[in-house]
Short mmCIF file of C-alpha atoms in Angstrom, two decimals:
data_model
loop_
_atom_site.label_atom_id
_atom_site.label_comp_id
_atom_site.label_asym_id
_atom_site.label_seq_id
_atom_site.Cartn_x
_atom_site.Cartn_y
_atom_site.Cartn_z
CA UNK K 683 223.08 9.38 284.03
CA UNK K 684 224.16 12.20 286.30
CA UNK K 685 223.32 12.89 289.88
CA UNK K 686 224.70 13.49 293.36
CA UNK K 687 226.58 10.53 294.79
CA UNK K 688 226.28 9.28 298.34
CA UNK K 689 228.53 10.58 301.17
CA UNK K 690 230.56 7.36 300.93
CA UNK K 691 231.53 8.26 297.40
CA UNK K 692 229.90 5.30 295.73
CA UNK K 693 228.98 6.25 292.20
CA UNK K 694 225.43 5.54 291.09
CA UNK K 695 224.02 5.69 294.65
CA UNK K 696 221.83 8.75 295.29
CA UNK K 697 220.98 10.51 298.49
CA UNK K 698 217.62 11.37 296.90
CA UNK K 699 216.15 9.01 294.34
CA UNK K 700 215.91 10.37 290.81
CA UNK K 701 212.51 10.94 289.22
CA UNK K 702 210.55 7.79 288.53
CA UNK K 703 210.44 6.49 284.98
CA UNK K 704 207.03 6.18 283.39
CA UNK K 705 204.88 7.22 280.47
CA UNK K 706 205.29 10.71 279.08
CA UNK K 707 202.71 13.36 279.73
CA UNK K 708 199.46 12.82 277.81
CA UNK K 709 199.00 14.61 274.56
CA UNK K 710 196.83 17.68 274.36
CA UNK K 711 193.70 18.02 272.25
CA UNK K 712 194.11 17.79 268.50
CA UNK K 713 194.72 21.10 266.80
CA UNK K 714 191.63 22.35 265.02
CA UNK K 715 189.32 19.94 266.82
CA UNK K 716 185.89 21.60 267.10
CA UNK K 717 184.17 22.12 270.42
CA UNK K 718 180.65 20.97 271.13
CA UNK K 719 177.79 23.36 270.43
CA UNK K 720 175.11 23.40 273.11
CA UNK K 721 173.09 25.77 270.92
CA UNK K 722 171.41 22.75 269.32
CA UNK K 723 169.05 22.66 272.31
CA UNK K 724 167.47 26.08 271.79
CA UNK K 725 167.72 25.92 268.01
CA UNK K 726 165.93 22.59 267.89
CA UNK K 727 163.03 23.98 269.93
CA UNK K 728 162.71 27.11 267.77
CA UNK K 729 163.02 25.08 264.59
CA UNK K 730 160.38 22.60 265.67
CA UNK K 731 157.95 25.44 266.41
CA UNK K 732 158.57 27.07 263.03
CA UNK K 733 158.24 23.78 261.17
CA UNK K 734 155.01 23.08 263.03
CA UNK K 735 153.67 26.44 261.89
CA UNK K 736 154.76 25.58 258.35
CA UNK K 737 152.71 22.41 258.46
CA UNK K 738 149.74 24.26 260.00
CA UNK K 739 149.69 27.00 257.36
CA UNK K 740 150.19 24.39 254.65
CA UNK K 741 147.03 22.65 255.82
CA UNK K 742 145.19 26.00 255.83
CA UNK K 743 146.34 26.75 252.30
CA UNK K 744 145.26 23.28 251.19
CA UNK K 745 141.77 23.85 252.60
CA UNK K 746 141.57 27.15 250.74
CA UNK K 747 142.63 25.46 247.48
CA UNK K 748 139.96 22.79 247.87
CA UNK K 749 137.32 25.49 248.30
CA UNK K 750 138.67 27.45 245.34
CA UNK K 751 138.67 24.41 243.08
CA UNK K 752 135.02 23.65 243.81
CA UNK K 753 134.10 27.25 242.95
CA UNK K 754 136.18 27.26 239.76
CA UNK K 755 134.62 23.99 238.60
CA UNK K 756 131.13 25.34 239.25
CA UNK K 757 132.03 28.59 237.50
CA UNK K 758 133.13 26.66 234.42
CA UNK K 759 130.12 24.31 234.29
CA UNK K 760 127.32 26.43 235.86
CA UNK K 761 128.41 30.07 236.03
CA UNK K 762 125.02 31.26 237.29
CA UNK K 763 125.38 29.26 240.54
CA UNK K 764 128.58 30.93 241.72
CA UNK K 765 128.65 34.24 243.56
CA UNK K 766 131.54 36.61 243.11
CA UNK K 767 131.89 37.07 246.84
CA UNK K 768 132.55 33.35 247.36
CA UNK K 769 135.35 33.38 244.80
CA UNK K 770 136.92 36.44 246.44
CA UNK K 771 136.68 34.85 249.90
CA UNK K 772 138.44 31.70 248.75
CA UNK K 773 141.18 33.76 247.13
CA UNK K 774 141.63 35.75 250.35
CA UNK K 775 141.99 32.57 252.41
CA UNK K 776 144.56 31.11 250.02
CA UNK K 777 146.59 34.33 249.86
CA UNK K 778 146.63 34.73 253.66
CA UNK K 779 147.72 31.15 254.23
CA UNK K 780 150.38 31.40 251.53
CA UNK K 781 151.71 34.67 252.97
CA UNK K 782 152.02 33.28 256.49
CA UNK K 783 153.56 30.11 255.08
CA UNK K 784 156.18 32.15 253.22
CA UNK K 785 157.16 34.01 256.42
CA UNK K 786 157.45 30.90 258.57
CA UNK K 787 159.32 29.03 255.83
CA UNK K 788 161.85 31.87 255.57
CA UNK K 789 162.41 31.73 259.32
CA UNK K 790 162.63 27.93 259.19
CA UNK K 791 165.34 28.08 256.53
CA UNK K 792 167.50 30.48 258.56
CA UNK K 793 167.11 28.60 261.85
CA UNK K 794 167.57 25.23 260.17
CA UNK K 795 170.91 26.28 258.66
CA UNK K 796 172.12 27.43 262.09
CA UNK K 797 170.99 24.18 263.68
CA UNK K 798 172.43 22.09 260.85
CA UNK K 799 175.84 23.72 261.23
CA UNK K 800 175.83 23.25 265.03
CA UNK K 801 174.75 19.61 264.71
CA UNK K 802 177.46 18.90 262.13
CA UNK K 803 180.06 20.57 264.36
CA UNK K 804 179.02 18.35 267.25
CA UNK K 805 179.22 15.25 265.08
CA UNK K 806 182.77 16.27 264.15
CA UNK K 807 183.60 16.68 267.85
CA UNK K 808 182.24 13.20 268.62
CA UNK K 809 184.09 11.43 265.79
CA UNK K 810 186.78 13.71 264.33
CA UNK K 811 187.64 13.37 260.66
CA UNK K 812 185.08 10.68 259.83
CA UNK K 813 182.60 12.80 257.87
CA UNK K 814 182.45 12.58 254.09
CA UNK K 815 181.90 16.34 253.86
CA UNK K 816 183.48 18.99 256.05
CA UNK K 817 181.55 21.17 258.48
CA UNK K 818 181.46 24.13 256.08
CA UNK K 819 179.38 22.19 253.58
CA UNK K 820 176.49 22.16 256.07
CA UNK K 821 175.83 25.74 254.91
CA UNK K 822 177.63 26.08 251.59
CA UNK K 823 176.03 22.99 250.10
CA UNK K 824 172.60 24.66 249.98
CA UNK K 825 173.72 27.41 247.58
CA UNK K 826 175.03 25.31 244.69
CA UNK K 827 172.36 24.72 242.02
CA UNK K 828 171.41 21.06 241.52
CA UNK K 829 174.21 20.01 243.89
CA UNK K 830 172.00 21.28 246.72
CA UNK K 831 169.89 18.17 246.14
CA UNK K 832 172.84 15.90 247.02
CA UNK K 833 175.40 17.66 249.24
CA UNK K 834 173.06 18.47 252.17
CA UNK K 835 171.91 14.85 252.19
CA UNK K 836 175.53 13.65 252.52
CA UNK K 837 176.09 16.12 255.35
CA UNK K 838 172.85 15.01 257.04
CA UNK K 839 174.03 11.41 256.95
CA UNK K 840 177.37 12.50 258.44
CA UNK K 841 175.46 14.22 261.25
CA UNK K 842 173.47 11.08 261.97
CA UNK K 843 176.48 8.74 261.89
CA UNK K 844 178.62 11.00 264.07
CA UNK K 845 175.82 11.54 266.57
CA UNK K 846 174.91 7.86 266.86
CA UNK K 847 178.53 6.65 266.90
CA UNK K 848 178.99 3.98 269.57
CA UNK K 849 175.32 3.18 270.17
CA UNK K 850 174.59 -0.52 270.37
CA UNK K 851 171.06 -0.14 268.97
CA UNK K 852 172.11 1.71 265.81
CA UNK K 853 174.00 0.64 262.72
CA UNK K 854 177.34 2.41 262.93
CA UNK K 855 177.78 3.10 259.21
CA UNK K 856 174.11 3.85 258.49
CA UNK K 857 172.81 7.32 257.78
CA UNK K 858 169.50 6.48 259.43
CA UNK K 859 166.09 5.70 257.99
CA UNK K 860 164.71 8.99 259.26
CA UNK K 861 167.38 10.80 257.24
CA UNK K 862 166.38 9.00 254.05
CA UNK K 863 162.65 9.55 254.48
CA UNK K 864 163.08 13.19 255.36
CA UNK K 865 165.34 13.93 252.42
CA UNK K 866 163.14 12.00 249.97
CA UNK K 867 160.10 14.03 251.03
CA UNK K 868 162.11 17.24 250.68
CA UNK K 869 163.24 16.43 247.12
CA UNK K 870 159.72 15.41 246.06
CA UNK K 871 158.17 18.56 247.55
CA UNK K 872 160.86 20.68 245.86
CA UNK K 873 160.04 19.15 242.46
CA UNK K 874 156.29 19.62 243.00
CA UNK K 875 156.77 23.26 243.99
CA UNK K 876 158.60 23.81 240.69
CA UNK K 877 155.45 22.58 238.96
CA UNK K 878 153.36 25.01 241.01
CA UNK K 879 155.68 27.86 240.01
CA UNK K 880 155.34 26.94 236.32
CA UNK K 881 151.52 26.77 236.56
CA UNK K 882 151.44 30.13 238.31
CA UNK K 883 153.42 31.68 235.46
CA UNK K 884 150.97 30.26 232.90
CA UNK K 885 148.02 31.68 234.86
CA UNK K 886 149.54 35.17 234.82
CA UNK K 887 150.09 34.96 231.06
CA UNK K 888 146.41 34.02 230.47
CA UNK K 889 144.98 36.63 232.82
CA UNK K 890 143.41 38.72 230.03
CA UNK K 891 141.64 35.73 228.41
CA UNK K 892 138.61 34.72 230.45
CA UNK K 893 138.19 31.05 229.57
CA UNK K 894 141.95 30.36 229.28
CA UNK K 895 142.50 32.05 232.62
CA UNK K 896 139.88 29.84 234.22
CA UNK K 897 141.58 26.70 232.90
CA UNK K 898 145.00 27.96 233.99
CA UNK K 899 143.69 28.63 237.51
CA UNK K 900 142.29 25.11 237.68
CA UNK K 901 145.70 23.68 236.73
CA UNK K 902 147.42 25.88 239.32
CA UNK K 903 144.97 24.76 241.99
CA UNK K 904 145.47 21.09 241.14
CA UNK K 905 149.26 21.48 241.27
CA UNK K 906 149.00 23.12 244.70
CA UNK K 907 146.70 20.39 246.02
CA UNK K 908 149.39 17.82 245.17
CA UNK K 909 152.43 19.80 246.39
CA UNK K 910 151.15 21.23 249.68
CA UNK K 911 150.35 17.90 251.42
CA UNK K 912 153.80 16.59 250.51
CA UNK K 913 155.30 19.82 251.87
CA UNK K 914 153.42 19.31 255.14
CA UNK K 915 154.72 15.73 255.40
CA UNK K 916 158.23 16.99 254.72
CA UNK K 917 157.91 19.52 257.55
CA UNK K 918 156.81 16.80 259.98
CA UNK K 919 159.67 14.49 258.94
CA UNK K 920 162.11 17.39 259.35
CA UNK K 921 160.89 17.81 262.92
CA UNK K 922 161.46 14.08 263.52
CA UNK K 923 165.00 14.26 262.13
CA UNK K 924 165.87 17.37 264.14
CA UNK K 925 164.52 15.95 267.39
CA UNK K 926 166.22 12.58 266.85
CA UNK K 927 169.61 14.23 266.43
CA UNK K 928 169.11 16.89 269.10
CA UNK K 929 168.01 14.42 271.76
CA UNK K 930 171.16 12.30 271.51
CA UNK K 931 173.45 15.32 271.19
CA UNK K 932 171.85 16.87 274.26
CA UNK K 933 172.60 13.71 276.25
CA UNK K 934 176.17 13.45 274.99
CA UNK K 935 176.94 17.11 275.64
CA UNK K 936 175.54 16.90 279.17
CA UNK K 937 177.67 13.83 279.91
CA UNK K 938 180.81 15.27 278.32
CA UNK K 939 180.68 12.39 275.88
CA UNK K 940 182.69 13.68 272.97
CA UNK K 941 186.11 12.74 271.66
CA UNK K 942 188.70 13.81 274.24
CA UNK K 943 185.86 14.90 276.53
CA UNK K 944 185.67 14.44 280.30
CA UNK K 945 182.93 11.82 280.09
CA UNK K 946 183.45 8.12 279.51
CA UNK K 947 180.46 7.03 277.47
CA UNK K 948 178.02 7.00 280.35
CA UNK K 949 175.01 7.70 278.13
CA UNK K 950 172.56 4.77 278.12
CA UNK K 951 172.98 2.67 275.03
CA UNK K 952 176.66 3.53 274.59
CA UNK K 953 179.53 1.16 275.44
CA UNK K 954 181.93 2.14 278.22
CA UNK K 955 184.98 4.04 277.10
CA UNK K 956 187.87 5.46 279.06
CA UNK K 957 188.57 9.13 278.40
CA UNK K 958 191.67 9.80 276.35
CA UNK K 959 193.77 12.77 275.44
CA UNK K 960 193.58 13.72 271.80
CA UNK K 961 195.25 11.02 269.76
CA UNK K 962 197.43 9.82 272.67
CA UNK K 963 197.37 6.51 274.51
CA UNK K 964 194.17 5.59 276.27
CA UNK K 965 191.99 7.40 273.75
CA UNK K 966 189.27 5.66 271.80
CA UNK K 967 189.99 6.14 268.14
CA UNK K 968 187.28 6.69 265.50
CA UNK K 969 185.50 3.55 264.29
CA UNK K 970 186.03 1.99 267.73
CA UNK K 971 189.68 0.96 267.63
CA UNK K 972 191.72 1.91 270.72
CA UNK K 973 194.89 3.85 270.13
CA UNK K 974 198.11 2.06 271.04
CA UNK K 975 200.07 3.35 274.02
CA UNK K 976 203.67 4.56 273.92
CA UNK K 977 206.36 1.87 273.63
CA UNK K 978 208.00 0.75 276.87
CA UNK K 979 211.34 2.31 277.69
CA UNK K 980 214.08 -0.16 276.82
CA UNK K 981 217.25 -0.51 278.89
CA UNK K 982 216.33 2.35 281.19
CA UNK K 983 218.89 2.87 283.97
CA UNK K 984 217.61 1.85 287.37
CA UNK K 985 217.91 4.39 290.19
CA UNK K 986 219.98 3.54 293.22
CA UNK K 987 218.53 3.02 296.70
CA UNK K 988 217.67 6.08 298.74
CA UNK K 989 218.16 7.13 302.31
CA UNK K 990 220.13 4.91 304.76
CA UNK K 991 219.75 1.74 302.75
CA UNK K 992 223.50 1.80 301.97
CA UNK K 993 224.74 3.16 305.30
CA UNK K 994 228.19 2.01 306.48
CA UNK K 995 231.54 1.42 304.78
CA UNK K 996 231.59 0.26 301.21
CA UNK K 997 231.81 -3.49 300.68
CA UNK K 998 235.25 -5.10 300.20
CA UNK K 999 235.88 -6.17 296.65
CA UNK K 1000 237.39 -9.67 296.32
CA UNK K 1001 240.51 -9.86 294.13
CA UNK K 1002 240.39 -12.36 291.28
CA UNK K 1003 241.98 -15.72 292.09
CA UNK K 1004 245.20 -16.50 290.15
CA UNK K 1005 245.42 -19.59 288.05
CA UNK K 1006 247.63 -22.57 289.11
CA UNK K 1007 251.37 -22.33 288.38
CA UNK K 1008 253.58 -25.12 287.15
CA UNK K 1009 250.78 -27.36 286.05
CA UNK K 1010 247.82 -28.86 287.74
CA UNK K 1011 249.70 -31.68 289.57
CA UNK K 1012 253.02 -30.24 290.74
CA UNK K 1013 255.23 -27.19 291.17
CA UNK K 1014 255.48 -24.48 293.76
CA UNK K 1015 252.49 -23.22 295.69
CA UNK K 1016 250.78 -20.25 294.07
CA UNK K 1017 251.58 -16.82 295.37
CA UNK K 1018 248.33 -15.14 296.54
CA UNK K 1019 249.75 -11.69 295.81
CA UNK K 1020 251.04 -12.53 292.37
CA UNK K 1021 249.37 -10.91 289.42
CA UNK K 1022 246.88 -13.16 287.72
CA UNK K 1023 248.04 -14.88 284.60
CA UNK K 1024 245.55 -13.14 282.42
CA UNK K 1025 247.02 -9.81 283.52
CA UNK K 1026 250.67 -10.73 282.67
CA UNK K 1027 252.22 -8.98 279.71
CA UNK K 1028 252.83 -11.54 276.98
CA UNK K 1029 256.35 -11.88 275.55
CA UNK K 1030 256.80 -10.13 272.29
CA UNK K 1031 257.32 -12.27 269.25
CA UNK K 1032 260.84 -12.04 267.71
CA UNK K 1033 260.92 -12.87 264.02
CA UNK K 1034 263.89 -15.03 262.86
CA UNK K 1035 266.91 -13.26 261.39
CA UNK K 1036 267.03 -13.05 257.64
CA UNK K 1037 269.69 -15.15 255.83
CA UNK K 1038 272.80 -13.28 254.60
CA UNK K 1039 272.94 -13.03 250.84
CA UNK K 1040 276.04 -12.13 248.81
CA UNK K 1041 275.56 -9.68 246.06
CA UNK K 1042 276.68 -10.87 242.65
CA UNK K 1043 279.40 -8.72 240.99
CA UNK K 1044 278.43 -7.51 237.57
CA UNK K 1045 281.20 -6.36 235.19
CA UNK K 1046 280.85 -3.13 233.39
CA UNK K 1047 282.62 -4.52 230.27
CA UNK K 1048 280.00 -5.57 227.75
CA UNK K 1049 282.57 -7.66 225.80
CA UNK K 1050 283.79 -9.65 228.77
CA UNK K 1051 283.07 -13.36 228.65
CA UNK K 1052 280.76 -14.82 231.25
CA UNK K 1053 282.47 -16.57 234.16
CA UNK K 1054 280.84 -19.91 233.44
CA UNK K 1055 282.43 -19.86 229.97
CA UNK K 1056 286.01 -19.29 231.28
CA UNK K 1057 288.03 -22.43 230.62
CA UNK K 1058 289.60 -24.05 233.61
CA UNK K 1059 293.32 -23.44 234.19
#
């Protein structure tokens, strides 16, 4: 550790204390994390109005079909009792109601997709990365044949779970009963409208045959009388789903209650939560598990005292005491200025001298007799 020493020259003592040791700066928001969409407020109002008009025009079309069916039945059984003007009036009522219903349904589809995308984006902001389908599927899932009966439902459940995350009065992993009822009514009405479309095609094919055309129109009317009430119920359940989601999202957005938001779960029905920073310490992780903080700094150097805390001359260092000389019980008194025994240079070890060996003389004559075989003189 570096720094400016004190005027007395003591190392490690600072005139100004070094910066305090603590936790690092909090992490920033997660890259790619979506922001909340306050547009759900206005979109939910517009969508509820359009869906209400859908239900109203559906009821009007149903009334016209009931009138038409009574006239067609009378025309089949007692043709002389039915006036042509009555049949034309019933057809006019049905066509007008169907035309208005088509316009409001087209507007409902466009506004609903905008609201659905905004609601799914908010759910992602509340609980990042917990949805089974990404935000883009809130729009793209409607344009895949047959799969559009499944993918939007999965996204709708993700919207409900993300929006209701943390509420004590809701099941955390549930997609919501309102979601199931709404989607079931939508699928049933979609299947019934396919039947209406098929009956309408048969009626056009039999238009030039009087009696066959009459029977085909009766079948078309019966199919419409079954499909339109279910369609009206589906519109009402859609309003309930939209308002359920929008109400909670409006509260959470107003309180800043999203992941890494400025709020701290102050919405009624939500548990208290301290605001965090992205995925850093102090944040509340998805599924309700708090994120662990950074590890404590181990063996961090401690700063020296500041100011005049160490004023005056440096303290005198005491020299180490020498060990006793000449044994513990006798000998000369120890010299206080003598070097301590542990500092004395030990005597070098001298290995013993090697024994002198006499080299044995070897004769160069290969025919010479060995010395031990030479007879004594």
